[in-house]
PDB file of C-alpha atoms in Angstrom:
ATOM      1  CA  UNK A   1      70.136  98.153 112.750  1.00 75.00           C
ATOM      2  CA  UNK A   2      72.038  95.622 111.232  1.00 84.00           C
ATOM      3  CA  UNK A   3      72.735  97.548 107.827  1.00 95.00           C
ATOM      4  CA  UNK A   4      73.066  95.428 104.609  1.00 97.00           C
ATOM      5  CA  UNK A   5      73.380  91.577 105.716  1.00 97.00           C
ATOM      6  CA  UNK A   6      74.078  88.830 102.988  1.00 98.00           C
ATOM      7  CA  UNK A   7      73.828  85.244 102.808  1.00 97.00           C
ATOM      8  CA  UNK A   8      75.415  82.883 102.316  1.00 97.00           C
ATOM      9  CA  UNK A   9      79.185  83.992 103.179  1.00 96.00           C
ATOM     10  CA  UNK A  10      80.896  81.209 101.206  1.00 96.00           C
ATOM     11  CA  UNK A  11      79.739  78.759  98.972  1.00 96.00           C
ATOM     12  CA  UNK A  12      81.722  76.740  96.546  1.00 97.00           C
ATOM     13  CA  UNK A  13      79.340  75.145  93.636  1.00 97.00           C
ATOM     14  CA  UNK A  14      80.738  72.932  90.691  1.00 97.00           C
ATOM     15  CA  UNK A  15      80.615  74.590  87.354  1.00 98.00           C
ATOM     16  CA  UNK A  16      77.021  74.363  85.937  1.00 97.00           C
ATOM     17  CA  UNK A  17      75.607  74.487  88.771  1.00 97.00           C
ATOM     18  CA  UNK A  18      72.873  77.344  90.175  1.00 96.00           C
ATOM     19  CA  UNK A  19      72.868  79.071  93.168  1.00 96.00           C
ATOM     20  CA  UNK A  20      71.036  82.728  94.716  1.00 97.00           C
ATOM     21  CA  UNK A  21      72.927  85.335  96.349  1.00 98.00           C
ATOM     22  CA  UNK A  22      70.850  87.210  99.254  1.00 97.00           C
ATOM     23  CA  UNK A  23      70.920  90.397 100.164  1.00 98.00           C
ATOM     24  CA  UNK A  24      68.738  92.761 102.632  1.00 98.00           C
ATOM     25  CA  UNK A  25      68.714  96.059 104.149  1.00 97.00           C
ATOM     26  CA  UNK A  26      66.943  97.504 107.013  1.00 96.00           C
ATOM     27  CA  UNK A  27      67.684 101.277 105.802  1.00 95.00           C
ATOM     28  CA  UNK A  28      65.136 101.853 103.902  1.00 94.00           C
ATOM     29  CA  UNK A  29      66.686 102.171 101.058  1.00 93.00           C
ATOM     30  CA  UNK A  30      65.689 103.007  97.498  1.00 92.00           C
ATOM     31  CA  UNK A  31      68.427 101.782  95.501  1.00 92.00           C
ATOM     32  CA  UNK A  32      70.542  98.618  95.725  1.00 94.00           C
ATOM     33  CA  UNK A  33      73.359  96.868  94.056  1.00 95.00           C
ATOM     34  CA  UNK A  34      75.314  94.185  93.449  1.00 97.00           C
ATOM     35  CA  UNK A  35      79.011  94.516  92.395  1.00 97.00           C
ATOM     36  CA  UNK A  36      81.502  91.776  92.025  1.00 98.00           C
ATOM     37  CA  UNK A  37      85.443  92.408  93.502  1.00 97.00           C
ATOM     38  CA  UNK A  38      88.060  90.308  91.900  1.00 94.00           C
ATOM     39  CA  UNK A  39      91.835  90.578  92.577  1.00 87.00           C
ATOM     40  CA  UNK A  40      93.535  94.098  90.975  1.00 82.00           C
ATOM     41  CA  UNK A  41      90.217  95.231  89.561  1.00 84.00           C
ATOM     42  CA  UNK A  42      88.440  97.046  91.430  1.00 89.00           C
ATOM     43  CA  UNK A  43      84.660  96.702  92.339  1.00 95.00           C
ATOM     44  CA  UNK A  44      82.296  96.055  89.271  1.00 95.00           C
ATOM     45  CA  UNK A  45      78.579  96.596  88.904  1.00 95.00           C
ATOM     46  CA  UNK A  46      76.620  93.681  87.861  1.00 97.00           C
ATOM     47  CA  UNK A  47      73.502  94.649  88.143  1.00 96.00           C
ATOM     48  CA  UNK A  48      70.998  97.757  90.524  1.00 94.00           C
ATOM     49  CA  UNK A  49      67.980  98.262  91.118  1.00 93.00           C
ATOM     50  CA  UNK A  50      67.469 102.263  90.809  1.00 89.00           C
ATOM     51  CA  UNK A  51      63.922 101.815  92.998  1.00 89.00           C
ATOM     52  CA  UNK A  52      61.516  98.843  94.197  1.00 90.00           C
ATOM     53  CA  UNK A  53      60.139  97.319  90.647  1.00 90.00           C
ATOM     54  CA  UNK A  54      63.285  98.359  88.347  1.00 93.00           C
ATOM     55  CA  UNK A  55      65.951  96.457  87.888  1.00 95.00           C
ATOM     56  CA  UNK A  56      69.314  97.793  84.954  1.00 94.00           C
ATOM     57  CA  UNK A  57      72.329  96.335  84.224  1.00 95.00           C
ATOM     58  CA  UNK A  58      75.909  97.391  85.187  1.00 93.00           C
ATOM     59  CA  UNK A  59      79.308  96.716  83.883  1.00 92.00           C
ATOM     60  CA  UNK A  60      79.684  93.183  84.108  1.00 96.00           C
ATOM     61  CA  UNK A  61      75.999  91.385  84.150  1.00 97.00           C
ATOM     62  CA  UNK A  62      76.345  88.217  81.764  1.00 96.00           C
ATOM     63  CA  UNK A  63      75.963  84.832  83.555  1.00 96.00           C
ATOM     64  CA  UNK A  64      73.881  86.825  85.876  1.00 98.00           C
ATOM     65  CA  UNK A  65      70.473  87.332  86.988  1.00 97.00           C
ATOM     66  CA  UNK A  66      68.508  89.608  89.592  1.00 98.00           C
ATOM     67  CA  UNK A  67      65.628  89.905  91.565  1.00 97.00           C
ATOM     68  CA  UNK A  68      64.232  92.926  93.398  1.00 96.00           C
ATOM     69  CA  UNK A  69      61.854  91.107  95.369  1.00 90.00           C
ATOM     70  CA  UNK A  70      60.574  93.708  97.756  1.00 95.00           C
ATOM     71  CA  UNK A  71      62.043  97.044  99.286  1.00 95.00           C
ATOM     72  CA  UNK A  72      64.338  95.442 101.630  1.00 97.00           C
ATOM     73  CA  UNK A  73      65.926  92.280  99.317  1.00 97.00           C
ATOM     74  CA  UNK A  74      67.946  91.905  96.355  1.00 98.00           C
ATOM     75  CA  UNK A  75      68.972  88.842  94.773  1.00 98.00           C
ATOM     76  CA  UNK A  76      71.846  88.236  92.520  1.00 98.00           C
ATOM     77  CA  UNK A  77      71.101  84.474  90.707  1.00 98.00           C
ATOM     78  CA  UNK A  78      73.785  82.176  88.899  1.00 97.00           C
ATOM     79  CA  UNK A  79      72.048  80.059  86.996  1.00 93.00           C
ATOM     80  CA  UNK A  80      74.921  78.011  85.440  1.00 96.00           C
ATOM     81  CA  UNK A  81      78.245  78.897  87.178  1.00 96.00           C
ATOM     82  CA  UNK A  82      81.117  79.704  85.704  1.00 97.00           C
ATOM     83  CA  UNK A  83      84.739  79.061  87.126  1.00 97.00           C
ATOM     84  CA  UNK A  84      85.358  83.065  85.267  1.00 96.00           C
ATOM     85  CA  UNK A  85      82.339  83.589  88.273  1.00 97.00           C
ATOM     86  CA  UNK A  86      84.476  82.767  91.173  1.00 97.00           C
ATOM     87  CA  UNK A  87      84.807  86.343  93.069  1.00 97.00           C
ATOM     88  CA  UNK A  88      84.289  88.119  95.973  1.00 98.00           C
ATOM     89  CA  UNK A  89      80.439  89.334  95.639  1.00 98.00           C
ATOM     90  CA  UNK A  90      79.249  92.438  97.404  1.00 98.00           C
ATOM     91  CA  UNK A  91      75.753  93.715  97.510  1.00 98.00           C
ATOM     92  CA  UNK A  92      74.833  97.994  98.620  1.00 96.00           C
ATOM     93  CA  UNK A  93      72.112  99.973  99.455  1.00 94.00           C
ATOM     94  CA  UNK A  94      71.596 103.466  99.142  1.00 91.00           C
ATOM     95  CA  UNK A  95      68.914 106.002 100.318  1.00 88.00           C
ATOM     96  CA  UNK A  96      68.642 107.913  96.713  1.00 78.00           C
ATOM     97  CA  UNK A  97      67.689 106.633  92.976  1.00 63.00           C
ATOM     98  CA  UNK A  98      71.267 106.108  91.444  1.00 55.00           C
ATOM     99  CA  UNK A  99      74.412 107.020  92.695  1.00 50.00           C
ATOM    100  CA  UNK A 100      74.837 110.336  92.787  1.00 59.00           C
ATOM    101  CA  UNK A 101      75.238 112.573  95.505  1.00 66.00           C
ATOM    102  CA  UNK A 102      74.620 109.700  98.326  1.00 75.00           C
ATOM    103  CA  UNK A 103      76.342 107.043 100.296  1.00 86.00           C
ATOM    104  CA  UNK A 104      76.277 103.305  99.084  1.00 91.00           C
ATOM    105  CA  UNK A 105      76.496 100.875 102.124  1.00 94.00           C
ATOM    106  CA  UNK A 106      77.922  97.483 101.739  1.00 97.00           C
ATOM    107  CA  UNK A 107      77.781  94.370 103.245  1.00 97.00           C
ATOM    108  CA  UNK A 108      80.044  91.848 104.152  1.00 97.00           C
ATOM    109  CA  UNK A 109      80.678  89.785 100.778  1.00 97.00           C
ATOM    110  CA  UNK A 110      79.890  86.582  99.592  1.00 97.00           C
ATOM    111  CA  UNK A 111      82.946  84.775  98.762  1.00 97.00           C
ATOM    112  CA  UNK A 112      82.273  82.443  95.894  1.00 97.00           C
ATOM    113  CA  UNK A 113      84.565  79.433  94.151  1.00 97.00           C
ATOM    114  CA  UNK A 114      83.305  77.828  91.404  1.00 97.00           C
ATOM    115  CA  UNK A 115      85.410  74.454  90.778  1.00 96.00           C
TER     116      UNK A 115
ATOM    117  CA  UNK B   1      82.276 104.359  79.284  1.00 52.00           C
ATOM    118  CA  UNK B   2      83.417 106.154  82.146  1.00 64.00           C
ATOM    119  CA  UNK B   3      87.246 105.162  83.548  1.00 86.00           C
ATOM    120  CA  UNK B   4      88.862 105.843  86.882  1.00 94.00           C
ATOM    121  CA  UNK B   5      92.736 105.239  86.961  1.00 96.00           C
ATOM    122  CA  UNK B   6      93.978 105.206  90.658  1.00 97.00           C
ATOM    123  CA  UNK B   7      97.479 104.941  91.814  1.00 96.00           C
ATOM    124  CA  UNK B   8      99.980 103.776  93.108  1.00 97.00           C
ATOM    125  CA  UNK B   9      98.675 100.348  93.541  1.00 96.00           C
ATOM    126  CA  UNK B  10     100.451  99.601  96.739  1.00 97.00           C
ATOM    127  CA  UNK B  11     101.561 102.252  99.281  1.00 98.00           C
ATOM    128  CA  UNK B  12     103.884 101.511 102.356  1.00 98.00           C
ATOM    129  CA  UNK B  13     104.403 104.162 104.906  1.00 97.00           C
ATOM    130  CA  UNK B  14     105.908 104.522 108.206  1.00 97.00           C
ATOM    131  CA  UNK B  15     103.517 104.946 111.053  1.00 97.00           C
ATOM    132  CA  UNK B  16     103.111 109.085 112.088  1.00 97.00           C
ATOM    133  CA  UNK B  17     103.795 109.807 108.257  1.00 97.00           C
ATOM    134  CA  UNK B  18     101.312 111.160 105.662  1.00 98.00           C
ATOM    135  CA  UNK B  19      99.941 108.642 102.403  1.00 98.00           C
ATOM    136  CA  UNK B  20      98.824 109.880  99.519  1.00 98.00           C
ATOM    137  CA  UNK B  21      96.820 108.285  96.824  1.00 98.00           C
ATOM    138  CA  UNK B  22      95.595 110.086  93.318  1.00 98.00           C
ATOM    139  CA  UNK B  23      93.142 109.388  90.859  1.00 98.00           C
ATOM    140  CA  UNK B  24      92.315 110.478  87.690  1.00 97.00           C
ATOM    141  CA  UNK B  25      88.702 109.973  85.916  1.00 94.00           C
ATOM    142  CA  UNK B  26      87.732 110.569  82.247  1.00 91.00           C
ATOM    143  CA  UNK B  27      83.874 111.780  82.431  1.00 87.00           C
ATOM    144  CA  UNK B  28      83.898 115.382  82.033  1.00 86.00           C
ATOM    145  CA  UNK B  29      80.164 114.898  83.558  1.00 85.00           C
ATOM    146  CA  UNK B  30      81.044 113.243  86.866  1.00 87.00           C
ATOM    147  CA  UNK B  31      80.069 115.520  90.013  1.00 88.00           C
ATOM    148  CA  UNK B  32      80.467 113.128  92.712  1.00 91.00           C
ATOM    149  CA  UNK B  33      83.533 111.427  94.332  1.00 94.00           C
ATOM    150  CA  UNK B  34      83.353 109.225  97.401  1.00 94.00           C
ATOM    151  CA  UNK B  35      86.462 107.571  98.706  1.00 97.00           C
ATOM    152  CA  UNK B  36      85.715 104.261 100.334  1.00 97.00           C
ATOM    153  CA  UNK B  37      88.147 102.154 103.059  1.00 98.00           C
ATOM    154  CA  UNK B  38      87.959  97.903 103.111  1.00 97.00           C
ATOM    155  CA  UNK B  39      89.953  96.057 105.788  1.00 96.00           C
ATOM    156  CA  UNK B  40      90.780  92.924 105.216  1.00 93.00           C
ATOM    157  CA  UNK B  41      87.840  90.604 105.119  1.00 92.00           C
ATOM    158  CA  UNK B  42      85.196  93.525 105.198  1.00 95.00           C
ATOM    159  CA  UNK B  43      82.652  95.316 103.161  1.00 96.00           C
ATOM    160  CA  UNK B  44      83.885  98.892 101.971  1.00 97.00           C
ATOM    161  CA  UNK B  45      82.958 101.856 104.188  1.00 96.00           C
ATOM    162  CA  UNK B  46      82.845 105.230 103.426  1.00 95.00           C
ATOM    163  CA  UNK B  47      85.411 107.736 104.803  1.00 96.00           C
ATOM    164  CA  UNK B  48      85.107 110.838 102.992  1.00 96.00           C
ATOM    165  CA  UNK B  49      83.365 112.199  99.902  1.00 94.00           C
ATOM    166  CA  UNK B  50      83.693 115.479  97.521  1.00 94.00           C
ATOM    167  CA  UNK B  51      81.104 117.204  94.857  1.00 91.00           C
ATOM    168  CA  UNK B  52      81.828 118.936  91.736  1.00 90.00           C
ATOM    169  CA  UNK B  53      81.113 121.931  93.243  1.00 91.00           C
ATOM    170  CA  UNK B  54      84.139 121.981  96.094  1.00 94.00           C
ATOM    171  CA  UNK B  55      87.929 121.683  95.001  1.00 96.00           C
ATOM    172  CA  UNK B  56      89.171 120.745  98.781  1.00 97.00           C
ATOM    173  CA  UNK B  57      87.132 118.724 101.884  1.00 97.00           C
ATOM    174  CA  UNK B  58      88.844 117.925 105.089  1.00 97.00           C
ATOM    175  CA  UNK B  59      87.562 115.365 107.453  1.00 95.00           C
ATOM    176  CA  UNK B  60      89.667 113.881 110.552  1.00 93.00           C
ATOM    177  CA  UNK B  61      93.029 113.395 109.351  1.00 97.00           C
ATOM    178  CA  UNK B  62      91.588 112.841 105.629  1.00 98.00           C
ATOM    179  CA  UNK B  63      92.024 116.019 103.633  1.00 98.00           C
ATOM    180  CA  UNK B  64      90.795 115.377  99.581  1.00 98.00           C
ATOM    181  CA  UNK B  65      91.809 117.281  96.783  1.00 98.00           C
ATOM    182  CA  UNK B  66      89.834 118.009  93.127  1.00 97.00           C
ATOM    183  CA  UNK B  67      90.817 119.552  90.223  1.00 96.00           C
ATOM    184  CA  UNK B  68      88.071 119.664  87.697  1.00 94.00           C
ATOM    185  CA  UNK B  69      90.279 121.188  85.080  1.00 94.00           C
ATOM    186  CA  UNK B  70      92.437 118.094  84.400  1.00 95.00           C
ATOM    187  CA  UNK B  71      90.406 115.923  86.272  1.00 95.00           C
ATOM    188  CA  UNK B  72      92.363 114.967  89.162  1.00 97.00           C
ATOM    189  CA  UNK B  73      91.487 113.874  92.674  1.00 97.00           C
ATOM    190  CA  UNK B  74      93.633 112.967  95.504  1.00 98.00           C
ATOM    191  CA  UNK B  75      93.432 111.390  99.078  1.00 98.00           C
ATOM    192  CA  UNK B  76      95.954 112.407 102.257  1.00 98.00           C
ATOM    193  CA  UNK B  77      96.500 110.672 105.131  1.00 98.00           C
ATOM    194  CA  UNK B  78      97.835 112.607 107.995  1.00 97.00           C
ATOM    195  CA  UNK B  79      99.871 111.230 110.531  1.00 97.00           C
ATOM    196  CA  UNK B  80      99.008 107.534 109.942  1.00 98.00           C
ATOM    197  CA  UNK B  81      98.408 104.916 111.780  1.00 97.00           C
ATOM    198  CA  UNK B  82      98.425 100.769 111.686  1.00 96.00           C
ATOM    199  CA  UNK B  83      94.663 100.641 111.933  1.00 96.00           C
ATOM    200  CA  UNK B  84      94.787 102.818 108.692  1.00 97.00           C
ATOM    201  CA  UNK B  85      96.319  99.829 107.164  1.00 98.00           C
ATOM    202  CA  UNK B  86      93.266  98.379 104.278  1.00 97.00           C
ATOM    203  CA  UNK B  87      92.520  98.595 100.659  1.00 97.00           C
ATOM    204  CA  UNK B  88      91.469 102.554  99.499  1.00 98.00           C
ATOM    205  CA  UNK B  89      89.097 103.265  96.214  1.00 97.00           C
ATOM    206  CA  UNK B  90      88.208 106.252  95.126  1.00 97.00           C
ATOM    207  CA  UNK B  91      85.327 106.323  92.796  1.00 94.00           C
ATOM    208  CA  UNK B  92      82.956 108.655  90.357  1.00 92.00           C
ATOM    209  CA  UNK B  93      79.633 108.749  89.537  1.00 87.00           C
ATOM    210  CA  UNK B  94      77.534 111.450  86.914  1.00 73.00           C
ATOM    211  CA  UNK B  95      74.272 110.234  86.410  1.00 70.00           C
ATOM    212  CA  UNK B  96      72.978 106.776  88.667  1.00 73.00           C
ATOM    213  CA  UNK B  97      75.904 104.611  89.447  1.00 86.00           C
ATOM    214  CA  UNK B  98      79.096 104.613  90.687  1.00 89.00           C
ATOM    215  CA  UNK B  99      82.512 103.417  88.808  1.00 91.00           C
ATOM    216  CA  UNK B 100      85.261 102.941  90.575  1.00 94.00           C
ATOM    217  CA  UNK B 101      89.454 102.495  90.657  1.00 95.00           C
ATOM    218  CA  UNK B 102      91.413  99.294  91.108  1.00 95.00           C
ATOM    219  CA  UNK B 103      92.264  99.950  94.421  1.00 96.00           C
ATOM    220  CA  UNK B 104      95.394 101.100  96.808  1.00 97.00           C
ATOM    221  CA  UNK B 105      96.527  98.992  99.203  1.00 97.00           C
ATOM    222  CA  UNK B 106      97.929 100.986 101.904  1.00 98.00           C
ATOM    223  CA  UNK B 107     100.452  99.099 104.693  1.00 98.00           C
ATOM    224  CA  UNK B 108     101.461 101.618 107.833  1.00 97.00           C
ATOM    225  CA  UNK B 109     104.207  99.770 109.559  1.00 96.00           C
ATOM    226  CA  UNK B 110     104.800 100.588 113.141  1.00 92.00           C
TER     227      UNK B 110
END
């Protein structure tokens, strides 16, 4: 099993532009995430997706956008970047509706610089 | 909202010593705490996790600590090693997601 994969791993856009953030799992898993890791703060939710249909926002999601497209895939859409978007951009799975009580998984990161 | 404060924010130990890191969290509701490991480069990974319901949880060479009461939760290290060298977060979570703390980054030295 190959867990929670993302694409792409780096990307550098020019501020306004768009790009989508990919993210699967092969677990499956009910709930996934997608937090946001910037230097001396911690991880930050930006958005989840409790179960396949629902989608919620987290701590952070302005400038953001998701998609739970099936079961297995979660995308995480900028649609005008931001240079205050450049981060380190993880994306989780877990078997259980919200985080309680179960394991998140995470994948490797996306590693985004917006010039 | 809820608020995990985690310290110290850097941690350097000799190799074969113990590391501690401790947390403190504000939600009187939380009843979950995972602690999660990143190396350098990598997605964090789970390496231990303790429920309201426990004060104490051992695993190999991880031992955590928490005190409901003053809402305190701590992470030992036993007899480190340079592959335990990475970034540590504990983290909380009452109802669907998970918040957590800034971060330790923990540097065994040989």
């Amino acid at each position: 099993n190959a867990g929670v994969t993302q694409t792409p791993k780096f990307q550098v856009l020019k501020t306004g532009q768009s790009m989508t953030l990919q993210c699967a799992q092969d677990m499956n898993h009910n709930s996934m995430y997608w937090y946001r890791q910037d230097p001396g703060m911690g991880l930050r939710l930006i958005y989840y997706s409790a179960s396949e249909g629902t989608t919620d926002k987290g701590e952070v999601p302005n400038g953001y956008n998701v998609s739970r497209l099936n079961k297995r895939e979660f995308s995480l859409r900028l649609e005008s970047a931001a240079p205050s978007q450049t981060s380190v951009y993880f994306c989780a799975s877990s078997e259980l509706a919200g985080g309680g009580y179960n394991e998140q998984f995470f994948g490797p990161g996306t590693r985004l610089t917006v010039l | 909202g809820e608020n995990v404060e985690q310290h110290p924010s850097t941690l350097s130990v000799q190799e074969g010593d113990s590391a501690v890191i401790k947390c403190t969290y504000s939600d009187s509701a939380s009843n979950y705490f995972p602690w999660y490991k990143q190396e350098l480069g990598k997605g964090p990974q789970l390496i231990i996790d303790i429920r309201s319901n426990m004060d104490k949880r051992q695993g190999q060479r991880v031992t955590v600590l928490l005190n409901k009461t003053v809402k305190h939760l701590s992470l030992q290290i036993a007899a480190t090693q340079p592959g335990d060298s990475a970034v540590y977060f504990c983290a909380e979570s009452g109802y669907s997601t998970l918040t957590f703390g800034k971060g330790t980054m923990l540097l065994v030295s040989p």
